[in-house]
PDB file of C-alpha atoms in Angstrom:
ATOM      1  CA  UNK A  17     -39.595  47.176 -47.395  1.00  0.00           C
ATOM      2  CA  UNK A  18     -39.625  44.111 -49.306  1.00  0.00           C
ATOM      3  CA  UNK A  19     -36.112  42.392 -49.536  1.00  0.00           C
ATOM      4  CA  UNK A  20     -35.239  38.853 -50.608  1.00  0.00           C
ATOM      5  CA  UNK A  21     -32.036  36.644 -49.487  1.00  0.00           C
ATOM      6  CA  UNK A  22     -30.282  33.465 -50.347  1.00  0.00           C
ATOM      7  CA  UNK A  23     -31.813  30.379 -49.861  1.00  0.00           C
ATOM      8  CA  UNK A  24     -29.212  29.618 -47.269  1.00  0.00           C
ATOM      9  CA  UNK A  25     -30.138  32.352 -45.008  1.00  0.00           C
ATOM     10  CA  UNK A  26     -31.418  31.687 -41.204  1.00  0.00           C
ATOM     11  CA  UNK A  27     -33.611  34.598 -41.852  1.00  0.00           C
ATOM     12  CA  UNK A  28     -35.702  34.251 -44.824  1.00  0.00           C
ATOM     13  CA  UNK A  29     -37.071  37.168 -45.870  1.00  0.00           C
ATOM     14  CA  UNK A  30     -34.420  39.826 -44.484  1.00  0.00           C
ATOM     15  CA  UNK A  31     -31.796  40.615 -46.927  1.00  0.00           C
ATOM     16  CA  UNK A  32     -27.941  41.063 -45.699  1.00  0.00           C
ATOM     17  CA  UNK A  33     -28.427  44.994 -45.754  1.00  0.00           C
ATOM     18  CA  UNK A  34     -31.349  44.569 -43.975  1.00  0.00           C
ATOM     19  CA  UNK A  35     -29.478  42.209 -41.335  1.00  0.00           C
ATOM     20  CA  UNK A  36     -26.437  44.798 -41.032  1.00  0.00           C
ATOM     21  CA  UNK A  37     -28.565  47.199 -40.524  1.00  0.00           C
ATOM     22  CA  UNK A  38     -30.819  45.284 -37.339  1.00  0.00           C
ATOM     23  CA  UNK A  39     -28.079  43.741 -35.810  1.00  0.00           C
ATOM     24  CA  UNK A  40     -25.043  46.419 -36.065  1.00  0.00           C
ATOM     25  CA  UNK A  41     -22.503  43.781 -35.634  1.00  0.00           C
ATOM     26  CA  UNK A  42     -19.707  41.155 -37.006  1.00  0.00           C
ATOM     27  CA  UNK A  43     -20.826  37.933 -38.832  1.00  0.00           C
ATOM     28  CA  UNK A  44     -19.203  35.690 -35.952  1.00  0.00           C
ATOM     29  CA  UNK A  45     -21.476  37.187 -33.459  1.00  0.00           C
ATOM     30  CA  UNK A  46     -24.428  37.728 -35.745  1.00  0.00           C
ATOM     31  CA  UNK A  47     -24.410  33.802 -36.364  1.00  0.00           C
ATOM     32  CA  UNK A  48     -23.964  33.093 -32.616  1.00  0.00           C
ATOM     33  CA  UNK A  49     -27.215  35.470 -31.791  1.00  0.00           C
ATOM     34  CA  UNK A  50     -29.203  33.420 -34.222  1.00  0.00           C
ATOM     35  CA  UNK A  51     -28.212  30.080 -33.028  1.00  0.00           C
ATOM     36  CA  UNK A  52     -29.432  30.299 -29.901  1.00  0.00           C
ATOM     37  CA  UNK A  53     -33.080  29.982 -30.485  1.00  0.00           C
ATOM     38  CA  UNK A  54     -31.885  26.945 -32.986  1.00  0.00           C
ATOM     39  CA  UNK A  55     -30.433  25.267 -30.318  1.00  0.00           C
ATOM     40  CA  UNK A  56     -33.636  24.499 -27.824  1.00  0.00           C
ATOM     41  CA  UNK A  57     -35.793  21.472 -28.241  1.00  0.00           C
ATOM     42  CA  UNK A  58     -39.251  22.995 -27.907  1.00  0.00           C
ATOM     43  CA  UNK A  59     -42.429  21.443 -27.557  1.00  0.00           C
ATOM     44  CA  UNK A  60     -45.751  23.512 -28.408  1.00  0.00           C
ATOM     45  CA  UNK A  61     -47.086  26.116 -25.835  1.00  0.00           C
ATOM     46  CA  UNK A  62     -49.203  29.095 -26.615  1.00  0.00           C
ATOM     47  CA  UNK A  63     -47.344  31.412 -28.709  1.00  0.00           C
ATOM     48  CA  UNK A  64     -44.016  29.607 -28.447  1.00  0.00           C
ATOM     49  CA  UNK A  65     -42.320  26.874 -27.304  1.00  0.00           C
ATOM     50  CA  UNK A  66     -41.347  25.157 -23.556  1.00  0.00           C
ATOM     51  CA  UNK A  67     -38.397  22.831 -23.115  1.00  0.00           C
ATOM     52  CA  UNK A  68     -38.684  19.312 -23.372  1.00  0.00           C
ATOM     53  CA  UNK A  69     -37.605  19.604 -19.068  1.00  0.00           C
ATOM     54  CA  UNK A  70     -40.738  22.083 -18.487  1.00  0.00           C
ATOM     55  CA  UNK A  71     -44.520  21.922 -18.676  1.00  0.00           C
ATOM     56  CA  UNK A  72     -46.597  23.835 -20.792  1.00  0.00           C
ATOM     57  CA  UNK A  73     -49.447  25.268 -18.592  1.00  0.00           C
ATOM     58  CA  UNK A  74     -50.571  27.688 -21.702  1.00  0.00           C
ATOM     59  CA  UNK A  75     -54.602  27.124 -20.682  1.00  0.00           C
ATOM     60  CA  UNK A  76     -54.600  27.463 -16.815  1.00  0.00           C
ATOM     61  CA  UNK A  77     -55.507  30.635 -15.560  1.00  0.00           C
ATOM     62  CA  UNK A  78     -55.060  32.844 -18.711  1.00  0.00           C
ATOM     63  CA  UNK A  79     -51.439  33.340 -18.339  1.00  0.00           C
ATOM     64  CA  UNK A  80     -50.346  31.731 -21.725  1.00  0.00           C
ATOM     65  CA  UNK A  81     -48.808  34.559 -22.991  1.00  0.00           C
ATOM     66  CA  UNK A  82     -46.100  35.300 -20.557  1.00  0.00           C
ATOM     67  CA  UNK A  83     -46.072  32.651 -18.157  1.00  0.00           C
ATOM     68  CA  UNK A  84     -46.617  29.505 -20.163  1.00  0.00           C
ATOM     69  CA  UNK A  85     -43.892  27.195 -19.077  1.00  0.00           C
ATOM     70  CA  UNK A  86     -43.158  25.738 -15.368  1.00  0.00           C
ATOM     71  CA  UNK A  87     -40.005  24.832 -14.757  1.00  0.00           C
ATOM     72  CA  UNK A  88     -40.830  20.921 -13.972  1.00  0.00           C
ATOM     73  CA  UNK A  89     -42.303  18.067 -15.580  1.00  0.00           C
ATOM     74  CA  UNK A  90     -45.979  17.280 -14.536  1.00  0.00           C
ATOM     75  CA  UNK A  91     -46.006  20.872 -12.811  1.00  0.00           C
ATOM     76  CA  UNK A  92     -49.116  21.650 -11.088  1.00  0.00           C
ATOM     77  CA  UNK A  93     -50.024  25.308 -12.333  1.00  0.00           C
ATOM     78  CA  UNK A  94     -51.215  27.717  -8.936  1.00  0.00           C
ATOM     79  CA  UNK A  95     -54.219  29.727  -8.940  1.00  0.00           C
ATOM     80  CA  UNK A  96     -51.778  33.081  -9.780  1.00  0.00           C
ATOM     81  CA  UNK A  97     -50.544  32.025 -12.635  1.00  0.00           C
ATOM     82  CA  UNK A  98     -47.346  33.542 -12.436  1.00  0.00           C
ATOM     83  CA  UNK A  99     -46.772  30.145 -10.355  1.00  0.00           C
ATOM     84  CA  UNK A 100     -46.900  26.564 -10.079  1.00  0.00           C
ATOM     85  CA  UNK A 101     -45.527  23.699  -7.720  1.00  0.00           C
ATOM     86  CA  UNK A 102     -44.174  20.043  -8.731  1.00  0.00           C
ATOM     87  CA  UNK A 103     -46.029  17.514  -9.868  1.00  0.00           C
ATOM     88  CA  UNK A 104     -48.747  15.644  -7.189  1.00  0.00           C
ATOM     89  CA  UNK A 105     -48.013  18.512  -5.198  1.00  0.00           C
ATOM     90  CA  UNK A 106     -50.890  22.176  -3.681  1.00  0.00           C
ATOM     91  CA  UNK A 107     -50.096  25.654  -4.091  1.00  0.00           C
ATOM     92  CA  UNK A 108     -50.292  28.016  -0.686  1.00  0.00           C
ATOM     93  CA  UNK A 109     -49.635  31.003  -2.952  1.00  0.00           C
ATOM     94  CA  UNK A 110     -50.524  33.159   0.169  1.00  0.00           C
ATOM     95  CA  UNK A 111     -47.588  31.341   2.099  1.00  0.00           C
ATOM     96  CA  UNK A 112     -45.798  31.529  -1.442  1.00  0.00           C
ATOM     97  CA  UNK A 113     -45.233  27.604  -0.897  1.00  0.00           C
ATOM     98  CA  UNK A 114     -45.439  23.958  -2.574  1.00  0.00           C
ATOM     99  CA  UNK A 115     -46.898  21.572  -0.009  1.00  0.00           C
ATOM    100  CA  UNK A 116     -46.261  18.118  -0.989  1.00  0.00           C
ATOM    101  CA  UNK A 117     -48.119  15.007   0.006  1.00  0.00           C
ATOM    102  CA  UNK A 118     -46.139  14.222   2.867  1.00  0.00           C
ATOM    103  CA  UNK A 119     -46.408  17.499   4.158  1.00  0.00           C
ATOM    104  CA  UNK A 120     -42.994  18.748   2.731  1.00  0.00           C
ATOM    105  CA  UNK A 121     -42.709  22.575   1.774  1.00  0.00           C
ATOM    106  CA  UNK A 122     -40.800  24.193  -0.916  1.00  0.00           C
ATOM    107  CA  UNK A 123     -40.887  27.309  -2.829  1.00  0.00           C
ATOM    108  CA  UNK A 124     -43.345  28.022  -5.343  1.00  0.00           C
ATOM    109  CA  UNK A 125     -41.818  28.089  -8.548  1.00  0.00           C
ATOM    110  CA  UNK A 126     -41.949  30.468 -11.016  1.00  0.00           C
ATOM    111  CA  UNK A 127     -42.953  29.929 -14.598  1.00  0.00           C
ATOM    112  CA  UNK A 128     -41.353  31.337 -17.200  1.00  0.00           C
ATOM    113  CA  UNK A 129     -42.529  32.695 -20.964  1.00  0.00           C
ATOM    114  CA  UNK A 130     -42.580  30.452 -23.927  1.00  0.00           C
ATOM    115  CA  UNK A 131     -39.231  30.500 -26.035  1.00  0.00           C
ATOM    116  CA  UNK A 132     -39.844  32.341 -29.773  1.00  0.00           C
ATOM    117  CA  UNK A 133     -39.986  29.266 -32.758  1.00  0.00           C
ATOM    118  CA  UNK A 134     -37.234  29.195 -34.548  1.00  0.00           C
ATOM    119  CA  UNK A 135     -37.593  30.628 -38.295  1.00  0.00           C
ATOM    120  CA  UNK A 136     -36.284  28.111 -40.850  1.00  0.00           C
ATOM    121  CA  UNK A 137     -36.359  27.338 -44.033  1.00  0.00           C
ATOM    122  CA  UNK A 138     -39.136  25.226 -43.926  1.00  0.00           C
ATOM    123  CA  UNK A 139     -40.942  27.761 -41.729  1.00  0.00           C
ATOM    124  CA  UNK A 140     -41.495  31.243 -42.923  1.00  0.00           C
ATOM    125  CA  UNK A 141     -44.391  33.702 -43.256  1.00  0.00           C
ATOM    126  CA  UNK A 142     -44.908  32.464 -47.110  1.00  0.00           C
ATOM    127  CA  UNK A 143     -45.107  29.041 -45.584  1.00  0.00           C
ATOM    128  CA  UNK A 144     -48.085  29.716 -43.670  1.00  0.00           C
ATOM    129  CA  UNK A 145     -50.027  32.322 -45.750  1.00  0.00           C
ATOM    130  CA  UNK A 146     -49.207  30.079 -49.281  1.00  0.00           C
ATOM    131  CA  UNK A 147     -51.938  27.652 -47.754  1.00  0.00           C
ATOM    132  CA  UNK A 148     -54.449  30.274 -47.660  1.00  0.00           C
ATOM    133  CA  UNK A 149     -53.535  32.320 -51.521  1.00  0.00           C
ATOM    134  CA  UNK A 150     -55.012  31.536 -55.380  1.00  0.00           C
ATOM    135  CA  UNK A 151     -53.130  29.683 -57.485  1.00  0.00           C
ATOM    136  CA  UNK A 152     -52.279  32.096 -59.552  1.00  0.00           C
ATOM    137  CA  UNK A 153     -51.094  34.187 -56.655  1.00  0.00           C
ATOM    138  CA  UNK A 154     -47.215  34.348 -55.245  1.00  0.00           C
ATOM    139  CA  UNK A 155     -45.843  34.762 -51.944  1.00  0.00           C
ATOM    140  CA  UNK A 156     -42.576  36.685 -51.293  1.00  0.00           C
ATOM    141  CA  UNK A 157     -41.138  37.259 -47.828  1.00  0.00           C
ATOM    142  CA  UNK A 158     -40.663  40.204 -45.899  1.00  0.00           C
ATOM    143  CA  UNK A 159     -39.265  41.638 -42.883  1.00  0.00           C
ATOM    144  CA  UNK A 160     -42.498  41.480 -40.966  1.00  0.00           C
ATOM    145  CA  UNK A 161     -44.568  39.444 -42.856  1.00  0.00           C
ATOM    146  CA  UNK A 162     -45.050  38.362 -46.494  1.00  0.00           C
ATOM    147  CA  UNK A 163     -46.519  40.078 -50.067  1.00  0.00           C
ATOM    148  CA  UNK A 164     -48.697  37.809 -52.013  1.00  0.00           C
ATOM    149  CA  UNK A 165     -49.065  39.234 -55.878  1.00  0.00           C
ATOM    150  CA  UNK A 166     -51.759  38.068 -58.004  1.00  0.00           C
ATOM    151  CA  UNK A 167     -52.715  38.280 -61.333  1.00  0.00           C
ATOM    152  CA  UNK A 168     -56.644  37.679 -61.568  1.00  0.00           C
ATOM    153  CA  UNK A 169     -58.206  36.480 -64.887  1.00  0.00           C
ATOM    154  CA  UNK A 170     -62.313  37.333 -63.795  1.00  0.00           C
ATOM    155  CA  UNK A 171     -65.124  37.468 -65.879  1.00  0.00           C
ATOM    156  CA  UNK A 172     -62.808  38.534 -68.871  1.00  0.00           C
ATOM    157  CA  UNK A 173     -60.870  41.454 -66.834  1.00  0.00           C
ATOM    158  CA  UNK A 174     -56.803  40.950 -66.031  1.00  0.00           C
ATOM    159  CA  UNK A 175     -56.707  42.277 -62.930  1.00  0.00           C
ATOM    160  CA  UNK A 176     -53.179  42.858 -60.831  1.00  0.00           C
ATOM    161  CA  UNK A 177     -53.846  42.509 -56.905  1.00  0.00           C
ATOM    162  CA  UNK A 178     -51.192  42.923 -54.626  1.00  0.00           C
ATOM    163  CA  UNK A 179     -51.800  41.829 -50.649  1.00  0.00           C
ATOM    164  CA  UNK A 180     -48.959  42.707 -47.745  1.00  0.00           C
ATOM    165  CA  UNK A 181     -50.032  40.821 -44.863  1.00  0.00           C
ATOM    166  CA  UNK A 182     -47.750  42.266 -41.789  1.00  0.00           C
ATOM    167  CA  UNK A 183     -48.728  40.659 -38.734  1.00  0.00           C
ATOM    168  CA  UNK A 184     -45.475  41.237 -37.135  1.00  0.00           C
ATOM    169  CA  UNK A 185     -45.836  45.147 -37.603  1.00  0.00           C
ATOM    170  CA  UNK A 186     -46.823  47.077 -34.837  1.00  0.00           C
ATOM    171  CA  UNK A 187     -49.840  47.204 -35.174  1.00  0.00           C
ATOM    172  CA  UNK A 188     -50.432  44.071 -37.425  1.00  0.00           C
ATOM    173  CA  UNK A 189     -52.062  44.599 -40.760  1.00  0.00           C
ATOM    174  CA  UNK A 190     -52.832  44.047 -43.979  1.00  0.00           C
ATOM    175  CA  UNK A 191     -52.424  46.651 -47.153  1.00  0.00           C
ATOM    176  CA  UNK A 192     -54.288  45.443 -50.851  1.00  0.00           C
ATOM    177  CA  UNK A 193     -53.494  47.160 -53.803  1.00  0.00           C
ATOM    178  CA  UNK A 194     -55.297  46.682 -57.416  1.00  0.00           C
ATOM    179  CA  UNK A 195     -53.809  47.662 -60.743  1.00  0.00           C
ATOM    180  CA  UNK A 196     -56.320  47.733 -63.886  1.00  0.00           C
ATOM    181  CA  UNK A 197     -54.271  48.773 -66.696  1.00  0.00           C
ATOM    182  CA  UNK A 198     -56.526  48.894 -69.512  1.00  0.00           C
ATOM    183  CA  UNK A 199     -58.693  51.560 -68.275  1.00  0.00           C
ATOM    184  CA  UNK A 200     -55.684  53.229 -65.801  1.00  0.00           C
ATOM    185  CA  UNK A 201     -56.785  52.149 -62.675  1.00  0.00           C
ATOM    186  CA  UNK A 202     -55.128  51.986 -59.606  1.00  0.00           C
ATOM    187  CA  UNK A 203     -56.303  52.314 -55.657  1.00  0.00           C
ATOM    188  CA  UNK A 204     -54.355  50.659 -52.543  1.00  0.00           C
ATOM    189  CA  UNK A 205     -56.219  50.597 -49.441  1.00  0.00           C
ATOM    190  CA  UNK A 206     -53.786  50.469 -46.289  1.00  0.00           C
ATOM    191  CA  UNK A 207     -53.584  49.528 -42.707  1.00  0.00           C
ATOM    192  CA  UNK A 208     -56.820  47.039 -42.065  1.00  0.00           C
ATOM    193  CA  UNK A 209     -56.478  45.946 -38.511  1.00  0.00           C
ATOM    194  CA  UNK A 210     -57.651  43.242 -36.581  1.00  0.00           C
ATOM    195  CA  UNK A 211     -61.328  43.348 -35.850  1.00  0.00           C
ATOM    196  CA  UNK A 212     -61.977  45.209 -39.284  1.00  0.00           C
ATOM    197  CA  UNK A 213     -64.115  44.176 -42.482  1.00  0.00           C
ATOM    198  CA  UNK A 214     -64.273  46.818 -45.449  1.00  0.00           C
ATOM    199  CA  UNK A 215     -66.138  46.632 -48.775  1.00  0.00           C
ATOM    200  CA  UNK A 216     -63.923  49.718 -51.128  1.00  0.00           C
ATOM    201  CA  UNK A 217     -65.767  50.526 -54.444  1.00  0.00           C
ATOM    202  CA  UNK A 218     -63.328  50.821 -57.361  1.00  0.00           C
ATOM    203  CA  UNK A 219     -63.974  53.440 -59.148  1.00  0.00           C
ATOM    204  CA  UNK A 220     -64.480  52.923 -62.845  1.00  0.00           C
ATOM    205  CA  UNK A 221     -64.194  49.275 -62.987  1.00  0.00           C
ATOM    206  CA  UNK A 222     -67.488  46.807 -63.379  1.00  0.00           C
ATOM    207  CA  UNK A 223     -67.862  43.472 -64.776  1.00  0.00           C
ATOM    208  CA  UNK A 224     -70.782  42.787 -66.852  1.00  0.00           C
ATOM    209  CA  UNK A 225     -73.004  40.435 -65.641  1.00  0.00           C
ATOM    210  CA  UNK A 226     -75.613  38.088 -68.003  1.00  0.00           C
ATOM    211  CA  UNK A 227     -78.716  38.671 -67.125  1.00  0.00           C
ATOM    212  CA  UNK A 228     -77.257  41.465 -64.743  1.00  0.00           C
ATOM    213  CA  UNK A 229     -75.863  43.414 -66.870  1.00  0.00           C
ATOM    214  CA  UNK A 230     -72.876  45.898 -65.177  1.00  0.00           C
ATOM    215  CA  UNK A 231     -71.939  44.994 -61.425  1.00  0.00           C
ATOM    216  CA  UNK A 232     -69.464  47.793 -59.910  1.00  0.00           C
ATOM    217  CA  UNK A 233     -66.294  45.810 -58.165  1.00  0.00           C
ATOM    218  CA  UNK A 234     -65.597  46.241 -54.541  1.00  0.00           C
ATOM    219  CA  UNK A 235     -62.414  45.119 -52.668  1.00  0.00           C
ATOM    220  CA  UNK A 236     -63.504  43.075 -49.874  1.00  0.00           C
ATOM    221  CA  UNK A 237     -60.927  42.585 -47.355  1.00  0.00           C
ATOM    222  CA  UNK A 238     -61.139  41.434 -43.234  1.00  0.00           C
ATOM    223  CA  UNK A 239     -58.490  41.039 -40.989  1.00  0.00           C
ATOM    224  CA  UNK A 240     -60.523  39.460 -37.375  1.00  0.00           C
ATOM    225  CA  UNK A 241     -58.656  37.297 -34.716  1.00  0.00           C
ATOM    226  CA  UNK A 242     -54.676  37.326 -32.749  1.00  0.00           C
ATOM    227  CA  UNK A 243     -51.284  36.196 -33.937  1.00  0.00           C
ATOM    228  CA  UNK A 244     -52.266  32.746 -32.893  1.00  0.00           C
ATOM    229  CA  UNK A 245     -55.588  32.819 -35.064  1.00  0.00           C
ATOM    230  CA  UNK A 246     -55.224  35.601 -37.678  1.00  0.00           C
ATOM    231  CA  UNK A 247     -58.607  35.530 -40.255  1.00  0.00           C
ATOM    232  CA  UNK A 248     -57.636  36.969 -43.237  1.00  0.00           C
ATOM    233  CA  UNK A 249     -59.910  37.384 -46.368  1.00  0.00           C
ATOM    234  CA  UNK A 250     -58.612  39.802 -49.308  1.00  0.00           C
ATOM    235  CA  UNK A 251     -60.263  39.624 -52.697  1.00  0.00           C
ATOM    236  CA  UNK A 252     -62.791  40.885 -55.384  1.00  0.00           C
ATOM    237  CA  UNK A 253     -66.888  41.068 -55.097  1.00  0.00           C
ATOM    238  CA  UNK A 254     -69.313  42.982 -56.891  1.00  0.00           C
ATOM    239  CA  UNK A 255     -73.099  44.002 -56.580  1.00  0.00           C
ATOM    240  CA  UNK A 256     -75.519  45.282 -58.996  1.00  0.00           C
ATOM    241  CA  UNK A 257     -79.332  45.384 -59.129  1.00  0.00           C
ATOM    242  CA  UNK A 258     -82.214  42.669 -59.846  1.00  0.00           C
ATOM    243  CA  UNK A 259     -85.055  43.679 -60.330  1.00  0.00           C
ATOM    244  CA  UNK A 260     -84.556  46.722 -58.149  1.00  0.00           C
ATOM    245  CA  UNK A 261     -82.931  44.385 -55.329  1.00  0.00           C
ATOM    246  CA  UNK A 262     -79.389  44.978 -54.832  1.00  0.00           C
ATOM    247  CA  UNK A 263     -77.776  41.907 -55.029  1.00  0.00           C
ATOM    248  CA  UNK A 264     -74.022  41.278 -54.330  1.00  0.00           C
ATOM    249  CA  UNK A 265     -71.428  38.155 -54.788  1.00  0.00           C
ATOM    250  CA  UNK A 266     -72.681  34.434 -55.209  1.00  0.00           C
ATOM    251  CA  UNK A 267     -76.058  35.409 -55.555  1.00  0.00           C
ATOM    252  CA  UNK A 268     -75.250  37.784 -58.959  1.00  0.00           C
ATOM    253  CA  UNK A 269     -72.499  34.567 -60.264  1.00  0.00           C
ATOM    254  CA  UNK A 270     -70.794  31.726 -58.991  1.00  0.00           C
ATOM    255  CA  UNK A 271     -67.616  33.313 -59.776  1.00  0.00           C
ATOM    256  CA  UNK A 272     -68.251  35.311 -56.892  1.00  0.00           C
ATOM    257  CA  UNK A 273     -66.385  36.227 -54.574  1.00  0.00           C
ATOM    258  CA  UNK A 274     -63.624  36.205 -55.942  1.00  0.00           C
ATOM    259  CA  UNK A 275     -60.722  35.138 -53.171  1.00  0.00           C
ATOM    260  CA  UNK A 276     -57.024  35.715 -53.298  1.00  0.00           C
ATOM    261  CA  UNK A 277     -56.364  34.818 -50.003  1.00  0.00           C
ATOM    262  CA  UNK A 278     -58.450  33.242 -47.643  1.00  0.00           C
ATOM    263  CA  UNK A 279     -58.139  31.496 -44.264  1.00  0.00           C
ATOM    264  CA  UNK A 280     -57.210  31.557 -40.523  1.00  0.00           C
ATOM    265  CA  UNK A 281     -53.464  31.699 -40.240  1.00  0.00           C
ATOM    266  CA  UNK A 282     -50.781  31.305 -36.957  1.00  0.00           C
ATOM    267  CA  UNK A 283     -48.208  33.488 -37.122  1.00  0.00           C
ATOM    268  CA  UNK A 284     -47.391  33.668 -33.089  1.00  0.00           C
ATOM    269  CA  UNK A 285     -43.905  31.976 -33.196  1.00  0.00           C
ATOM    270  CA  UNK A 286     -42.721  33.539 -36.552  1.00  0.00           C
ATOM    271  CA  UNK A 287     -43.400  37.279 -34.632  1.00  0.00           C
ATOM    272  CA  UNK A 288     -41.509  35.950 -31.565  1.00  0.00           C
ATOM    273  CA  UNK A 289     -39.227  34.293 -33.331  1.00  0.00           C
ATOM    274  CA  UNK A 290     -38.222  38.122 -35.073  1.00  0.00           C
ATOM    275  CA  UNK A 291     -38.757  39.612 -32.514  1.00  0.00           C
ATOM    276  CA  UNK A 292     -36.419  38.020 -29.750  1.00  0.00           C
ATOM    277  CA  UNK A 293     -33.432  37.767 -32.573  1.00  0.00           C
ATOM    278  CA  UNK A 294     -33.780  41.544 -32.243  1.00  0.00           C
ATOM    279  CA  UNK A 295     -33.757  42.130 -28.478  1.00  0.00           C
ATOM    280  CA  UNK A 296     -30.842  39.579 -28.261  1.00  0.00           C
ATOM    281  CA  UNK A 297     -28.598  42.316 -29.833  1.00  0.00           C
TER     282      UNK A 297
END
């Protein structure tokens, strides 16, 4: 559901009801739970964030996800990557040692996952997505993601578009709606995953094309990539024939297509970020 808060909130996006309703509990230990992710100094990693006393071994091994951070500066990361040893230092992960240079030994030590970014003011969903909409589109927060509404002025039509971009739902995805109020048109096409591209005719609605003449409207939407990459594309094309040839987008007008939102987005530490202030309850 969409919701909207005060600008002072720590959680932009989720109104008080909304918190109440998550977090079950008094304001004095609501505002401790979301201080504590406030309080660490976190350097990039992955999906998250290591301390400024860890290293971030995101890349080695393919273990970025849950075993990003080792628990030393200049850690070397093992060949499990569930491990690493300190700096100038091998792994024996057989042994499950650290053998240093003069032949010292010492537990391997374990990494740990990266801590959830912090959501602030000056980091929300609309923050990220607003780089990516039309400007004459608006973003509103939301509990797990963000709404963008447009209103679309295209080859003469008014057309009212309506994107929810969830990538923080389970699974993530993205909903588009379109309004055409002149001729009564309506049509919302829901839950496009990751890894999907569709093309929807609309029904009754065509522009008309010089030259052309009438092009039906599709709503082209893809949704391709991971929290840390997202792809989105959401917005209007249309294809009619040429000399018997169908012919579709840029090649019918320049106006074509028509994008609302458009780009590769990273939404990794605003998921964790929700999602550990709700386990910490």
């Amino acid at each position: 559901s969409r919701a909207t808060t005060g600008s002072n909130s720590p959680f932009p996006g989720l109104c008080s009801s909304t918190l109440s309703a998550m977090f079950g509990r008094t304001a004095r230990t609501l505002s401790l739970v979301l201080a504590l992710p406030l309080s660490l100094a976190l350097k990039e990693c992955g999906r998250g964030g290591c301390l400024s006393s860890e290293t971030c071994v995101s890349n080695n091994h393919g273990g970025e996800r849950h075993f990003s951070c080792a628990p030393t500066l200049g850690a070397v990361s093992c060949s499990d990557w569930r491990f690493s040893c300190p700096e100038a230092s091998t792994c024996s992960v057989a042994e499950g040692l650290c053998r240093a240079q003069d032949g010292a030994l010492g537990p391997l030590l374990r990494n740990e996952r990266p801590r959830a970014w912090p959501i602030s003011q000056n980091d929300t969903f609309c923050s990220v997505v607003e780089k990516g909409i039309h400007e004459r589109c608006k973003c509103e927060n939301m509990d797990h993601g963000a709404v963008v509404k447009c209103l679309a002025h295209l080859l003469s039509d008014e057309i009212g578009f309506e994107i929810e971009v969830l990538p923080c739902a389970d699974p993530a995805h993205m909903d588009v709606e379109l309004v055409e109020e002149s001729q009564h048109i309506h049509i919302k096409v829901a839950g496009i995953e990751a890894g999907q591209e569709k093309n929807i005719p609309v029904p009754g609605l065509s522009f008309s094309i010089p030259g052309v003449g009438n092009a039906g409207v599709d709503i082209s939407v893809l949704v391709d990539g991971n929290l840390d990459e997202l792809q989105l594309e959401a917005g209007l094309n249309a294809c009619g024939e040429v000399s018997g040839q169908k012919v579709c987008g840029s090649d019918l007008t320049k106006f074509l297509p028509f994008w609302l939102l458009r780009g590769k987005f990273l939404f990794g530490h605003l998921c964790n970020a929700t999602q550990t202030a709700m386990v910490l309850v």
